[in-house]
XYZ file of C-alpha atoms in Angstrom:
591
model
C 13.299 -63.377 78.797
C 13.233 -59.504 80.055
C 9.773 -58.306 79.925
C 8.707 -56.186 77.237
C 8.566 -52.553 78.057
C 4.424 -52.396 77.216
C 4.034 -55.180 79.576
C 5.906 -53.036 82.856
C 4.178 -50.000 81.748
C 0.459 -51.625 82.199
C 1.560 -53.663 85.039
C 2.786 -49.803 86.848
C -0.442 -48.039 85.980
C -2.465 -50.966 87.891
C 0.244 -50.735 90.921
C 0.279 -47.052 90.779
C -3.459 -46.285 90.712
C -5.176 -48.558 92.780
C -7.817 -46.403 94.941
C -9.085 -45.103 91.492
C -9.880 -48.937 91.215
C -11.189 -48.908 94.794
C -13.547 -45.759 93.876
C -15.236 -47.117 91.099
C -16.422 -50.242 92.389
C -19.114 -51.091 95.015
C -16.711 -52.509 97.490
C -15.739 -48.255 97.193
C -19.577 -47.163 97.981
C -19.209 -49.765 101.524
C -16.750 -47.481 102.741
C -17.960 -45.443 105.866
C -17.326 -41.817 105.782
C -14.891 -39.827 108.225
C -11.300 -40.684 108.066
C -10.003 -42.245 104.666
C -6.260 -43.421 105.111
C -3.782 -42.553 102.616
C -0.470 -44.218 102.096
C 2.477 -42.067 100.216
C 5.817 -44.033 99.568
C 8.595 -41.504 98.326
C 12.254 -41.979 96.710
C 14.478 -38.929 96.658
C 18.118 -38.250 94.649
C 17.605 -41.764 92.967
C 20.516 -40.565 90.508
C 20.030 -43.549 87.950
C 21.363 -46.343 90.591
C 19.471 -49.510 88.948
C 22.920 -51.226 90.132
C 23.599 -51.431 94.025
C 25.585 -48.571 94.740
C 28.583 -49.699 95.741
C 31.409 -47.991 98.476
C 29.887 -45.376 101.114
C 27.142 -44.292 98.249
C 25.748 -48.250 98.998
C 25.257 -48.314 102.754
C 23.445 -46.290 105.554
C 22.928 -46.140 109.130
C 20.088 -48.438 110.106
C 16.997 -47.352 112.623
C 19.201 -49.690 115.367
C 22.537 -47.399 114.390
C 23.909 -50.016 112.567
C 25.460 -49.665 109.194
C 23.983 -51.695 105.901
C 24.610 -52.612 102.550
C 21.923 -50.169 101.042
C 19.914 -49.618 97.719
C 19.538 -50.986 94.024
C 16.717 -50.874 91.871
C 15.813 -54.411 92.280
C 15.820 -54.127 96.267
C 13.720 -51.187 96.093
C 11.056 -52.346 94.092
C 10.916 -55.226 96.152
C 10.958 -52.950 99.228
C 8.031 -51.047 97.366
C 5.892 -54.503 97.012
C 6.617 -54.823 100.674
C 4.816 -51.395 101.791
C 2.198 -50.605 99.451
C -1.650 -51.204 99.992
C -4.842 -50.164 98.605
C -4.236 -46.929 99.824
C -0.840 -46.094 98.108
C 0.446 -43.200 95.828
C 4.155 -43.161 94.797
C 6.542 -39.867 94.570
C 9.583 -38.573 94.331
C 11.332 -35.757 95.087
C 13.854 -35.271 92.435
C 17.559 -35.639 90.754
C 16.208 -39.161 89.681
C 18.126 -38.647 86.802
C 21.405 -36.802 86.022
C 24.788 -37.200 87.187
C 23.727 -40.997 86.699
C 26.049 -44.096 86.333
C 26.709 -45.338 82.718
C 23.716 -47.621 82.798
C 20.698 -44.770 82.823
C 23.246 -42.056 81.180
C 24.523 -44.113 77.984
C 20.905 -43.619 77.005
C 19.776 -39.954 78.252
C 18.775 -41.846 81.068
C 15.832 -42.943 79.532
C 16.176 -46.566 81.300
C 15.914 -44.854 85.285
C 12.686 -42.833 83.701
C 11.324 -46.333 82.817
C 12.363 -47.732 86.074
C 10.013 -45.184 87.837
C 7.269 -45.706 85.866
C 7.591 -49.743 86.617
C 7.570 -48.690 90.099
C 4.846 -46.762 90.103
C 5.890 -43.472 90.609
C 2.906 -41.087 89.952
C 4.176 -37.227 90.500
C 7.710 -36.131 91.011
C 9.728 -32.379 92.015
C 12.025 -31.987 89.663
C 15.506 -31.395 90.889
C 18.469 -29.258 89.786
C 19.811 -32.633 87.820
C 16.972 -32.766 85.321
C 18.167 -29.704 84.214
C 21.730 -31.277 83.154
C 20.815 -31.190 79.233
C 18.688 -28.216 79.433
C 15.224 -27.643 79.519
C 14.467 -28.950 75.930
C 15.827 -32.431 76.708
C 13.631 -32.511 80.159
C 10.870 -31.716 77.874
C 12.050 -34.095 75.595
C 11.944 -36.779 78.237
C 8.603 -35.823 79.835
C 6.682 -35.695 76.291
C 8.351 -38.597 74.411
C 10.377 -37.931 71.415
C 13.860 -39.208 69.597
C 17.084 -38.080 70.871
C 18.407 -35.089 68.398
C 21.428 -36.382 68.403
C 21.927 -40.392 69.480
C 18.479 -41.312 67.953
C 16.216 -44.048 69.578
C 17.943 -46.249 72.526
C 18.145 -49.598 72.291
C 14.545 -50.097 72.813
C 12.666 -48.015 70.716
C 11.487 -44.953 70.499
C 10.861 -42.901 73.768
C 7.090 -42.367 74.376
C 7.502 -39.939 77.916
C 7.067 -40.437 81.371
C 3.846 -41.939 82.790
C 4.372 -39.726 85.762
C 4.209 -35.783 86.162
C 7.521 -33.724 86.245
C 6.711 -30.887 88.497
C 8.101 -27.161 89.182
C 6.096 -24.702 90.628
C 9.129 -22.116 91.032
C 10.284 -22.957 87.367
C 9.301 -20.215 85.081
C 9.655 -19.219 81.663
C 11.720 -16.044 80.768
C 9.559 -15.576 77.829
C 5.957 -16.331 77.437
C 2.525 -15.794 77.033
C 0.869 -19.236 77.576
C 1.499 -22.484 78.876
C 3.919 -24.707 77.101
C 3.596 -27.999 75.521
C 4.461 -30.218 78.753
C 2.376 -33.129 79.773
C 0.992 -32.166 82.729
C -0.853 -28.916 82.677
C -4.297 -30.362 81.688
C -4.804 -30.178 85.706
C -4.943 -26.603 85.375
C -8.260 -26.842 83.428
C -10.236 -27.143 86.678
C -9.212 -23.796 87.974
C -12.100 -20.831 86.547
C -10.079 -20.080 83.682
C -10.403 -15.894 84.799
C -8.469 -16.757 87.833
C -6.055 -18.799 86.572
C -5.308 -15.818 84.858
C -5.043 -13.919 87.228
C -2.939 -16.228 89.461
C -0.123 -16.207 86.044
C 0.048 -12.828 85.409
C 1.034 -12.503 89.549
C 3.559 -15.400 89.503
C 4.871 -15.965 86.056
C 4.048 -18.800 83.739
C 5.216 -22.029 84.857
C 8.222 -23.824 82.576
C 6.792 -27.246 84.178
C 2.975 -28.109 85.689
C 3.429 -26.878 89.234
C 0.777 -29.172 90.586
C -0.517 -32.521 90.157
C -4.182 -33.950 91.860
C -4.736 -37.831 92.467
C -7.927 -39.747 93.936
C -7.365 -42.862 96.296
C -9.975 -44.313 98.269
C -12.413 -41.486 97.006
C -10.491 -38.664 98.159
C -8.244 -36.194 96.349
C -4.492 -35.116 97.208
C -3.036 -32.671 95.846
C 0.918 -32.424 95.048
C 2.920 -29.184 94.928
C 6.445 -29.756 92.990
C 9.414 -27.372 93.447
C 13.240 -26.831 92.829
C 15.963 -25.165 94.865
C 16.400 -22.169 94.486
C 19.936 -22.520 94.393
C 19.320 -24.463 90.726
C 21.325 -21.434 88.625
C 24.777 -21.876 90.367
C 24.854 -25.530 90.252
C 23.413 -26.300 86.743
C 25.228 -25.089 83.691
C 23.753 -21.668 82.747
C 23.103 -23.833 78.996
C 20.910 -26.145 81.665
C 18.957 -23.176 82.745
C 18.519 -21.108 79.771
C 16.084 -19.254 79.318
C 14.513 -19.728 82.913
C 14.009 -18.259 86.305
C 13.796 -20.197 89.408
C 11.341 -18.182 91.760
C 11.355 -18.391 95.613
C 10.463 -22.120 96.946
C 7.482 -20.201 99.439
C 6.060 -17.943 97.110
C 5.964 -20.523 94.522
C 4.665 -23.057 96.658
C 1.572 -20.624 97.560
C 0.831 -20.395 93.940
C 0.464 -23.863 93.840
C -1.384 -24.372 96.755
C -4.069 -21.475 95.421
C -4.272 -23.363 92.532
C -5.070 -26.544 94.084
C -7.247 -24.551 96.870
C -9.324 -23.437 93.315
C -9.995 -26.965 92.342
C -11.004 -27.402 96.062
C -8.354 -30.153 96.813
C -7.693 -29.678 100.488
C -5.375 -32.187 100.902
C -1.597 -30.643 99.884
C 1.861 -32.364 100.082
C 4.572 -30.243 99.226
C 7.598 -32.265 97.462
C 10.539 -29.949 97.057
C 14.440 -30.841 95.830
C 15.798 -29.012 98.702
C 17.015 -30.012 102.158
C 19.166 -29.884 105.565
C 22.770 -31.506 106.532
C 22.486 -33.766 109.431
C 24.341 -35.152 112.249
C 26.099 -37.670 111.179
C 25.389 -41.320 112.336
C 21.528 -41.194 113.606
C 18.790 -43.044 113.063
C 16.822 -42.283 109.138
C 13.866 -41.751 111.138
C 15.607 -39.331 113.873
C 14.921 -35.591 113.477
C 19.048 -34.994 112.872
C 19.352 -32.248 110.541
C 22.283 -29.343 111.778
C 22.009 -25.689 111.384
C 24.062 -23.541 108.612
C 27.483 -22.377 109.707
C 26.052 -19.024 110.167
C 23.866 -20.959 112.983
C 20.426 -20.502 110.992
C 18.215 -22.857 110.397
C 18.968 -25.368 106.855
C 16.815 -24.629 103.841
C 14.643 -27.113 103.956
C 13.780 -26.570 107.232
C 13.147 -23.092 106.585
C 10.910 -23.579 103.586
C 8.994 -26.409 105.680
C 8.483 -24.064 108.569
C 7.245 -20.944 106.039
C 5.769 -22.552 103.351
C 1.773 -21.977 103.386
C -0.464 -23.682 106.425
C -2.435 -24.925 104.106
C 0.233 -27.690 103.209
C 0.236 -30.648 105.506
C 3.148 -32.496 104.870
C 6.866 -31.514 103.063
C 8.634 -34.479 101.344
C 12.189 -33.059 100.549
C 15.500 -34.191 98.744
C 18.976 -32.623 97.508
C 21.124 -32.707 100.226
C 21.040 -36.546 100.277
C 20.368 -37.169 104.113
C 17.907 -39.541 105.864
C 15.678 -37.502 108.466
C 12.014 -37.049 110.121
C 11.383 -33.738 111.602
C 8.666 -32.015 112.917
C 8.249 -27.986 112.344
C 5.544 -25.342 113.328
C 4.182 -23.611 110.417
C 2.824 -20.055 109.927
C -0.899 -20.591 111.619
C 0.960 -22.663 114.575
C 0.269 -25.918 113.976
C 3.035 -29.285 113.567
C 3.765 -30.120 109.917
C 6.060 -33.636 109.308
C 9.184 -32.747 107.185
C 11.056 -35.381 106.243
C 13.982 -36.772 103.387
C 14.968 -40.309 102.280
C 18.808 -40.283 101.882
C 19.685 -41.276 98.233
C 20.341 -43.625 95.579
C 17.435 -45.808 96.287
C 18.627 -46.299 99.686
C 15.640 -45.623 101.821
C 11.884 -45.264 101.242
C 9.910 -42.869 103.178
C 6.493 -44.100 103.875
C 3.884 -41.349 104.944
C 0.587 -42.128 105.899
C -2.244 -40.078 107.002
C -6.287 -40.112 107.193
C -8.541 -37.311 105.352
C -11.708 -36.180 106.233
C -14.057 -37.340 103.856
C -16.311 -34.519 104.633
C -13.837 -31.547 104.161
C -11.634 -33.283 102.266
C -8.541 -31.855 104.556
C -5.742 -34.070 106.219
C -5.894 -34.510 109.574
C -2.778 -33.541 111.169
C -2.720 -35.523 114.404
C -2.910 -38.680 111.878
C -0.131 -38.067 110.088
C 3.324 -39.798 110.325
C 6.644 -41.091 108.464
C 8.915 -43.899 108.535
C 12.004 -44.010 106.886
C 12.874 -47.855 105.905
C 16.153 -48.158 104.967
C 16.135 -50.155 101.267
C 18.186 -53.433 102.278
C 19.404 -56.307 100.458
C 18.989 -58.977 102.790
C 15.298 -59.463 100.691
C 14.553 -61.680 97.746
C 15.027 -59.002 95.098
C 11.703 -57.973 92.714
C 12.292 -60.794 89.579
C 10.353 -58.222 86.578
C 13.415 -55.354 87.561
C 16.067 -57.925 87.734
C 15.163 -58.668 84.261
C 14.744 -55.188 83.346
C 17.982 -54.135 84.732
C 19.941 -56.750 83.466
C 18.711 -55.614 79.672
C 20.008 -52.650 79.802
C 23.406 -53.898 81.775
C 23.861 -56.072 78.635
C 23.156 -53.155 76.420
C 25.688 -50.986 77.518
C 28.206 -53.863 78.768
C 30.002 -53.179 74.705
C 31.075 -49.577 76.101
C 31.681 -50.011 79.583
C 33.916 -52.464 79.549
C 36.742 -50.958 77.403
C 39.494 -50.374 79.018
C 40.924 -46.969 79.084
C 43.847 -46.947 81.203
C 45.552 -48.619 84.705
C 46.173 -47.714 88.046
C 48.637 -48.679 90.457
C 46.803 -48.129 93.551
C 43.450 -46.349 94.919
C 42.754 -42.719 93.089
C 40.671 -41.872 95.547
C 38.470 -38.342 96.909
C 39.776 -38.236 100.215
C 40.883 -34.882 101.346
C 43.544 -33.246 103.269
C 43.036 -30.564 106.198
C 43.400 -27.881 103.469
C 41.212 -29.828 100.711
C 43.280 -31.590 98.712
C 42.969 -34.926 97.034
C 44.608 -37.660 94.482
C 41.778 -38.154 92.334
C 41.223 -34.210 91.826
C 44.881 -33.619 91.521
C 45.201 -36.235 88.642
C 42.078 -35.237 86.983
C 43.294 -31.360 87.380
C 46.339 -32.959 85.560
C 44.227 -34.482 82.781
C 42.417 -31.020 82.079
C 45.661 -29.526 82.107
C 46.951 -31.593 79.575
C 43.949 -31.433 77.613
C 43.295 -27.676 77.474
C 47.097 -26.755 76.635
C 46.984 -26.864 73.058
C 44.176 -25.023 71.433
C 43.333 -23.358 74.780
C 47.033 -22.226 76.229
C 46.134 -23.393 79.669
C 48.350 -22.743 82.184
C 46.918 -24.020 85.084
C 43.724 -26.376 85.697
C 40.848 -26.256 88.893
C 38.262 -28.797 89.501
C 35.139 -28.948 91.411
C 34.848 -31.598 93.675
C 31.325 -31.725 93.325
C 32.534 -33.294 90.436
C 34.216 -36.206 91.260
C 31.354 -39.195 91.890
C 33.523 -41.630 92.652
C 36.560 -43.122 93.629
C 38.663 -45.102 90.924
C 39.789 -48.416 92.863
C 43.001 -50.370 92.320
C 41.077 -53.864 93.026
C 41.137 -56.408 91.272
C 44.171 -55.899 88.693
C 44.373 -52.256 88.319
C 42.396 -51.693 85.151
C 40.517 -48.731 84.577
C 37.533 -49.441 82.095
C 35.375 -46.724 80.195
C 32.415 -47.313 82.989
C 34.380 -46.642 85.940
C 36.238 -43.707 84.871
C 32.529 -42.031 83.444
C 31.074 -42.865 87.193
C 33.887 -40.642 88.330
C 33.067 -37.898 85.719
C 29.670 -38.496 84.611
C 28.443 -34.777 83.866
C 29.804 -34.512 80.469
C 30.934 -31.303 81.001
C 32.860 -29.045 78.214
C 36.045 -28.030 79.177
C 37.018 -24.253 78.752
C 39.978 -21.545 79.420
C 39.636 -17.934 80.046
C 42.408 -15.864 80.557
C 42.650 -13.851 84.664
C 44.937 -11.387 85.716
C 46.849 -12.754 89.048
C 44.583 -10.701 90.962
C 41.433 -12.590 89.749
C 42.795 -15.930 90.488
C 43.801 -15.143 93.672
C 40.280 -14.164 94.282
C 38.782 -16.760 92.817
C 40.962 -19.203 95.262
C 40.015 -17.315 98.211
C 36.139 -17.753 96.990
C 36.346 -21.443 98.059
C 36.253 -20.729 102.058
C 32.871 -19.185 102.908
C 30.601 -19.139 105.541
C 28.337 -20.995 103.626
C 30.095 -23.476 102.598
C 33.694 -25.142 101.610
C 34.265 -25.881 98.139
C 38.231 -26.808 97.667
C 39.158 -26.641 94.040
C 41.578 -29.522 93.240
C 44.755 -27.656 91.421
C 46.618 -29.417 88.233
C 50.652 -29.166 89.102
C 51.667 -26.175 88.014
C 49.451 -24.434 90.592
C 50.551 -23.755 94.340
C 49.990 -21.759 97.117
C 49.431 -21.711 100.825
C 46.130 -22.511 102.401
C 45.673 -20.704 106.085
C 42.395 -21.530 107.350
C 42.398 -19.421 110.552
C 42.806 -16.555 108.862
C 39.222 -14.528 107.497
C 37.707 -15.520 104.950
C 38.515 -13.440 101.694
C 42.359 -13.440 102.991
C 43.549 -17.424 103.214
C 45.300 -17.761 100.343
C 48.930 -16.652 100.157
C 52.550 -17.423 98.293
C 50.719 -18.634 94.515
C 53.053 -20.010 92.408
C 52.382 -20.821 88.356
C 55.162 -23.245 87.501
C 57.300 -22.177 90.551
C 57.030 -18.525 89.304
C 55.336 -15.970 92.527
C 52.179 -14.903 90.801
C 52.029 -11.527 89.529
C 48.802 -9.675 89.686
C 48.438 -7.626 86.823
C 50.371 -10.373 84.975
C 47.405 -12.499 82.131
C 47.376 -16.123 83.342
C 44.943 -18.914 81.174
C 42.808 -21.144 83.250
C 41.292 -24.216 82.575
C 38.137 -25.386 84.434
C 34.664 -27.117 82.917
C 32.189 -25.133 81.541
C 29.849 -25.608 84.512
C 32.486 -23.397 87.009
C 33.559 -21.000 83.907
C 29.561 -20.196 84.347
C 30.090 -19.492 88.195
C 29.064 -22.509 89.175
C 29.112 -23.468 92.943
C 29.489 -19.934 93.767
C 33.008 -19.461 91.651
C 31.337 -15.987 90.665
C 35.132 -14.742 89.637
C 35.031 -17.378 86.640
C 32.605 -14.480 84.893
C 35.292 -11.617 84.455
C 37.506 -14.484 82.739
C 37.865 -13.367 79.153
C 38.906 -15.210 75.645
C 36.590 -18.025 75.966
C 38.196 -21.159 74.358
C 36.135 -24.250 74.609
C 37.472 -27.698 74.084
C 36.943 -31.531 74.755
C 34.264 -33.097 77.294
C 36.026 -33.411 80.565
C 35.560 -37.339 80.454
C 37.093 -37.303 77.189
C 40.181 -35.495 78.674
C 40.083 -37.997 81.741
C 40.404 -41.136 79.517
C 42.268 -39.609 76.700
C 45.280 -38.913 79.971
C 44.386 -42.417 81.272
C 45.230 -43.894 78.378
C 48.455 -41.946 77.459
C 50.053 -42.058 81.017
C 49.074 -45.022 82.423
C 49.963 -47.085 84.489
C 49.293 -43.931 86.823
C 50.516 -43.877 90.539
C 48.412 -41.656 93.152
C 50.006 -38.400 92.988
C 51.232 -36.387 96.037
C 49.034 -34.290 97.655
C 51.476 -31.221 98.339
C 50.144 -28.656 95.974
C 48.163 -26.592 98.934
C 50.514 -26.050 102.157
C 48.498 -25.489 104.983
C 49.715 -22.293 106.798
């Protein structure tokens, strides 16, 4: 029998909160003053992955370089069990939900909320994902509530998270006070005239911007924020009505508010992070410069953010790393990320002084463990996950279409791929009527996942939604042949690479030694040259059409059609063309 959902809820606030245990009783009044050790164990980017993840998203380079079978809720709890003590608090550092597979999204991914809270999990950032369904569903989710639309899940009615949401850098557009988010009750210790004071100088907060917790007598304080780069990667419906403030400056304002309640102890955990070099250690300090050859954001932020903070626990960019940076008074601050997808678990410990109630620097350290399987895994989330695996088995097993072979993400020199070519097709197809598309681009941002052929070629509703799991509206606008071009040449920056994949009717010429801004060459539309002051309709989801992923030519588009959720397109062309063979990948010629 699963166990019931009260049950895992008491049995996480006893795991979670031990030292307040430890505090109250006399064993707590025996222990000596001067350094008090304090444990943090963190999971970044779960993304809903109560299954193993399986392909490349399910393995990671070990702390001996070797490569393992990685992650899955029931492994990580049972990692957890392995690591905490009497000292312990539990974080995370974001994008724990959206862009989730079937399991967490089928129900608003109230089930991977749950799963934290069984865990432990006592503050979290939130990332650029919990902004998928906007900010009143995140609300929603954090204060307990029905669904508007589906109703109650399968079971019951959603009471909220048990753990804190935080977003220092999230702001309101509009308001005057605090909103209704569980959370902000910590901002009753600050002297209400300079709380006042510290709102009307950095905006009010959308989401509590800090959390304070007591183990072993001692308080630590927790400073949540977003990156910054939230508005071009979230649909702007995700985002309305907000403003995502500087990670530094917003991570001062939360560090003066926890420097008012006089918690000296401050751990910055912020969705934002480096690339890496590929193939080191979790626990190596890997992470690679920007093209340009500056330094990655989250090493920037952990090397500017206030010296007050002692430690910065990061996410987003989905790498395993331990780094050490100087910050603004000259002293070493750890900086660290946990991959993804339940893969690893960063364990932080450090010792405050009882007296001043500050970390002590030299004392602090972090070990990456990478979240194996070769463990017995936790029974209570086997249980747990296997509830809601039979709850959604009904959908997820449909079949929608076959396959002949391996759709799969893998890109050409210039980009290109199967999967995005056939799903480019599938918009296409889906966008014509209603919409007069005439040609279709998709982000492969996108695309989670490859569809495999193995074992008989059937596609089923689950596997096709882990490939397109955003629920994303699909849109045209109409460009002139000059905007297109433009937009095409926007996906070679210095910044960054973003190839969109192109439905059929769309070709052209890729030169990638030439500057950016003047790569793309000999467009086609249906074998016609493009014509730039010729009116050309072009599909895309709604989340480019709002300039997402830096597609800022999407907003001169005009005639706004909208039509069917892209995963509704995707199965809807499954279904009417299958069996479907891999398609070739000859619609960008590299020059």
């Amino acid at each position: 029998m699963a166990v019931s959902r009260s049950l895992r809820i008491v049995a996480a606030a006893v795991v979670a909160l031990p030292g307040l245990a430890l505090a109250a009783g006399p064993d707590a009044q025996a222990k000596p003053h001067g350094e008090i050790p304090v444990r943090l164990l963190a999971l970044n980017d779960f993304h809903g992955n109560l299954e193993p993840p399986t392909g490349s998203s399910g393995r990671m380079v070990d702390e001996t370089g070797a490569t393992v079978e990685a992650g899955g809720a029931v492994y990580a709890a049972a990692w957890m069990k392995q690591l905490e003590d009497e000292n312990t608090l539990k974080v995370a550092q974001g994008d724990a939900i959206g862009a989730t597979p079937l399991i967490s999204a089928a129900y608003h991914d109230e089930p991977t909320l749950e799963f934290l809270e069984h865990l432990g999990v006592t503050a979290s950032a939130v990332g650029n994902h919990e902004f998928d369904e906007g900010y009143d569903e995140l609300v929603r989710l954090i204060n307990g509530g029905s669904h508007p639309v589906d109703g109650d899940s399968p079971a019951g009615p959603w009471d909220g998270t048990d753990f804190d949401y935080l977003g220092a850098n999230v702001l309101l557009d509009d308001a005057t006070k605090l909103p209704d988010v569980d959370g902000f009750e910590v901002l009753k210790r600050v002297p209400p005239g300079q709380l006042k004071k510290l709102l009307a100088k950095h905006g009010v907060p959308a989401l509590p911007p800090v959390a304070v917790r007591e183990v072993n007598g001692v308080r630590v304080g927790f400073i949540g924020a977003v990156t910054e780069t939230t508005p071009t990667i979230v649909t702007a419906a995700g985002i309305e009505g907000l403003t995502f403030n500087p990670v530094v400056e917003s991570a001062k304002f939360g560090s003066e508010l926890l420097s008012w309640m006089g918690v000296r102890a401050q751990v910055l955990l912020v969705h934002e992070g480096d690339q890496v070099t590929a193939g080191q250690s979790p626990d190596a300090c890997s992470t690679a410069p920007d093209p340009d050859g500056s330094a990655g954001a989250g090493t920037t932020i952990a090397t500017d953010v206030d010296p007050e903070i002692d430690l910065i626990l990061s996410g987003h960019s989905h790498q395993a790393y331990v780094c050490t940076v100087t910050d603004p008074a000259g002293n070493p601050r750890l900086y660290s990320q946990g991959g993804s997808f339940g893969r690893v678990i960063s364990q932080a410990d450090f010792k405050v002084d009882r007296k001043s109630g500050d970390v002590i620097r030299s004392t602090v350290t972090v070990d990456n463990h990478v979240v194996t399987r070769d463990i017995a895994p936790d029974p209570a989330t086997a249980a747990f996950v296997q509830d809601w695996r039979d709850r959604v088995a009904a959908v997820a097993n449909q079949q929608v279409g076959t396959i002949t072979a391996d759709l799969n993400r893998a890109q050409t020199a210039v980009g290109e791929s199967v999967l995005g070519n056939v799903i480019a097709d599938a918009q296409l197809e889906a966008t014509r009527t209603g919409g007069g598309a005439q040609v279709a681009l998709m982000n492969p941002g996108g695309i989670r996942a490859d569809l495999a052929f193995a074992p008989d070629g059937v596609v089923t509703y689950g596997e096709a939604f882990a490939v397109q799991p955003f629920s994303n509206l699909m849109q045209v606008v109409t460009l002139t042949g000059a905007q297109l071009d433009a937009l095409l040449e926007q996906q070679w920056t210095a910044a960054r690479t973003a190839v969109l994949s192109p439905s059929s009717t769309l070709r052209y010429t890729a030169t990638l030694s030439a500057p950016f801004g003047d790569r793309v060459s000999d467009i086609t539309i249906d074998g016609v040259p493009l014509d730039p002051a010729a009116s050309y309709r072009v599909a895309a989801n709604n989340f480019l059409v709002g300039g997402g992923d830096g597609f800022s030519e999407f907003l001169n588009g005009t005639d706004l059609w909208s039509g069917p959720i892209d995963l509704d397109a995707f199965t809807a062309y499954l279904t009417a063309h299958s069996p479907i063979s891999p398609p070739a990948r000859d619609r960008i010629t590299a020059g």
